[in-house]
Amino acid sequence: MLSFFTLSVALIGMNYVPSTGAFAGTSLISSHAFFKKQPVSKLYLFDNMSKLNPFEESGMLGKGITVGKVQIAFATRDRLICKALEKCANDVEGDDPGSLAQFTNEICLVLLRNSADWVGACSASKWFTSDDAGKAEKLHNEWVNKEASKFEKEYIPSSNDETKAGGPTTVVVSLVVEIQGDSTNFDGAGFSLAGTKEVITSLASDVLVDEGYCLNASEVFWCPSDPTEVMSSIDVITDF
């Protein structure tokens, strides 16, 4: 089984697209292929009505609480994306809201700077009223536990780790957050390269609002983190 790295300072299936071309149900954008999300019939009447409730308090990012998750798959030859993520994790100096927000922002920037290697992405979110804060926390924990339970071991690199990066592999980065308000955009990742960038950019910006106090929780996973392991396209389809 593959190992993973996780940093928690307070993800749901990946649509994988091989880098060798498109097939039914995919769209090609600047040579990057993404699966389109399957339409799902849902009735959002009650959630939408709750957002219109005049008694629902509105904060800097809107009303209520949003639990969101984003996963991005990379095709990398040098695994520099893994080294960049490790550096973000090792640079975290505290567990205060500001440190959590800065860490999440830096993770988002790493993802954006390596967008040339993206081969797949997906996102999901669910909104809760402020009175349902406990339900929001519960869903955040469920998504995090589901992701962590896919692996048998956790690899934690040290700050002075000089291990040479391994060979070419697919890397999957999963980010799940609980953030106040309803304005953070989680729609569009996986539909297009531009749409995926918009989701990551929105999150990178919103986590810094109010000096990080709008961000309730954030956790990131990436796999494989052990430089000796390789994730194949079959592993991505099976595990994500």
PDB file of N, CA and C in Angstrom, residues 9 14 19 44-45 70-71 84 100 106 109 124 132 148 151 166-167 172 175 191 197 204 219 227:
ATOM      1  N   VAL A   9      -3.811  21.192  11.016  1.00  0.00           N
ATOM      2  CA  VAL A   9      -3.609  22.332  11.901  1.00  0.00           C
ATOM      3  C   VAL A   9      -4.959  22.915  12.281  1.00  0.00           C
ATOM      4  N   MET A  14     -11.320  11.190  -7.006  1.00  0.00           N
ATOM      5  CA  MET A  14     -10.574  11.948  -8.003  1.00  0.00           C
ATOM      6  C   MET A  14     -10.921  11.427  -9.384  1.00  0.00           C
ATOM      7  N   SER A  19      -2.440  11.034 -19.262  1.00  0.00           N
ATOM      8  CA  SER A  19      -1.833  12.131 -20.004  1.00  0.00           C
ATOM      9  C   SER A  19      -1.670  11.809 -21.476  1.00  0.00           C
ATOM     10  N   TYR A  44     -32.040  21.518  -3.608  1.00  0.00           N
ATOM     11  CA  TYR A  44     -31.353  22.425  -2.707  1.00  0.00           C
ATOM     12  C   TYR A  44     -32.298  23.437  -2.065  1.00  0.00           C
ATOM     13  N   LEU A  45     -33.587  23.161  -2.114  1.00  0.00           N
ATOM     14  CA  LEU A  45     -34.565  24.122  -1.636  1.00  0.00           C
ATOM     15  C   LEU A  45     -34.281  24.593  -0.223  1.00  0.00           C
ATOM     16  N   VAL A  70     -10.904  19.852  -2.278  1.00  0.00           N
ATOM     17  CA  VAL A  70     -10.348  19.930  -3.627  1.00  0.00           C
ATOM     18  C   VAL A  70      -9.267  18.870  -3.735  1.00  0.00           C
ATOM     19  N   GLN A  71      -9.266  18.146  -4.854  1.00  0.00           N
ATOM     20  CA  GLN A  71      -8.196  17.182  -5.132  1.00  0.00           C
ATOM     21  C   GLN A  71      -7.640  17.451  -6.520  1.00  0.00           C
ATOM     22  N   ALA A  84       8.079  20.861  -2.450  1.00  0.00           N
ATOM     23  CA  ALA A  84       7.475  22.148  -2.132  1.00  0.00           C
ATOM     24  C   ALA A  84       6.423  22.007  -1.039  1.00  0.00           C
ATOM     25  N   LEU A 100      -2.426  28.789  10.514  1.00  0.00           N
ATOM     26  CA  LEU A 100      -3.248  27.865   9.744  1.00  0.00           C
ATOM     27  C   LEU A 100      -3.617  28.465   8.394  1.00  0.00           C
ATOM     28  N   GLU A 106      -0.304  29.028   1.318  1.00  0.00           N
ATOM     29  CA  GLU A 106       0.929  28.594   0.657  1.00  0.00           C
ATOM     30  C   GLU A 106       0.723  27.281  -0.099  1.00  0.00           C
ATOM     31  N   LEU A 109      -0.916  28.174  -3.326  1.00  0.00           N
ATOM     32  CA  LEU A 109       0.034  28.785  -4.251  1.00  0.00           C
ATOM     33  C   LEU A 109       0.940  27.732  -4.891  1.00  0.00           C
ATOM     34  N   ALA A 124     -15.767  19.497  -4.190  1.00  0.00           N
ATOM     35  CA  ALA A 124     -17.113  19.330  -3.646  1.00  0.00           C
ATOM     36  C   ALA A 124     -17.236  20.221  -2.425  1.00  0.00           C
ATOM     37  N   ASP A 132     -25.777  25.024  12.691  1.00  0.00           N
ATOM     38  CA  ASP A 132     -25.361  23.640  12.421  1.00  0.00           C
ATOM     39  C   ASP A 132     -23.843  23.512  12.384  1.00  0.00           C
ATOM     40  N   ALA A 148      -7.798   9.528   4.928  1.00  0.00           N
ATOM     41  CA  ALA A 148      -6.691   8.913   5.671  1.00  0.00           C
ATOM     42  C   ALA A 148      -6.810   7.401   5.727  1.00  0.00           C
ATOM     43  N   PHE A 151      -4.945   4.472   3.357  1.00  0.00           N
ATOM     44  CA  PHE A 151      -3.534   4.110   3.388  1.00  0.00           C
ATOM     45  C   PHE A 151      -3.177   3.395   4.684  1.00  0.00           C
ATOM     46  N   GLY A 166      12.354  10.556  -5.877  1.00  0.00           N
ATOM     47  CA  GLY A 166      12.279   9.391  -6.732  1.00  0.00           C
ATOM     48  C   GLY A 166      11.988   9.753  -8.180  1.00  0.00           C
ATOM     49  N   GLY A 167      11.633   8.739  -8.963  1.00  0.00           N
ATOM     50  CA  GLY A 167      11.397   8.936 -10.379  1.00  0.00           C
ATOM     51  C   GLY A 167      10.006   9.445 -10.682  1.00  0.00           C
ATOM     52  N   VAL A 172      -1.163  12.855  -6.048  1.00  0.00           N
ATOM     53  CA  VAL A 172      -2.498  13.383  -5.761  1.00  0.00           C
ATOM     54  C   VAL A 172      -2.435  14.218  -4.483  1.00  0.00           C
ATOM     55  N   LEU A 175      -7.027  18.584  -0.384  1.00  0.00           N
ATOM     56  CA  LEU A 175      -7.161  19.661   0.590  1.00  0.00           C
ATOM     57  C   LEU A 175      -8.618  19.760   1.013  1.00  0.00           C
ATOM     58  N   PHE A 191     -13.758  20.762 -14.353  1.00  0.00           N
ATOM     59  CA  PHE A 191     -14.446  21.080 -15.596  1.00  0.00           C
ATOM     60  C   PHE A 191     -13.485  21.641 -16.635  1.00  0.00           C
ATOM     61  N   LYS A 197      -8.350  26.596 -11.595  1.00  0.00           N
ATOM     62  CA  LYS A 197      -7.540  27.691 -11.059  1.00  0.00           C
ATOM     63  C   LYS A 197      -8.399  28.665 -10.259  1.00  0.00           C
ATOM     64  N   ALA A 204      -7.374  30.383  -1.773  1.00  0.00           N
ATOM     65  CA  ALA A 204      -6.135  31.024  -1.327  1.00  0.00           C
ATOM     66  C   ALA A 204      -6.398  32.416  -0.788  1.00  0.00           C
ATOM     67  N   GLU A 219      -6.865  20.722   6.348  1.00  0.00           N
ATOM     68  CA  GLU A 219      -5.989  19.548   6.358  1.00  0.00           C
ATOM     69  C   GLU A 219      -5.604  19.206   4.928  1.00  0.00           C
ATOM     70  N   PRO A 227       9.584   9.082  -1.101  1.00  0.00           N
ATOM     71  CA  PRO A 227      10.263   9.231  -2.394  1.00  0.00           C
ATOM     72  C   PRO A 227      10.561   7.914  -3.099  1.00  0.00           C
TER      73      PRO A 227
END
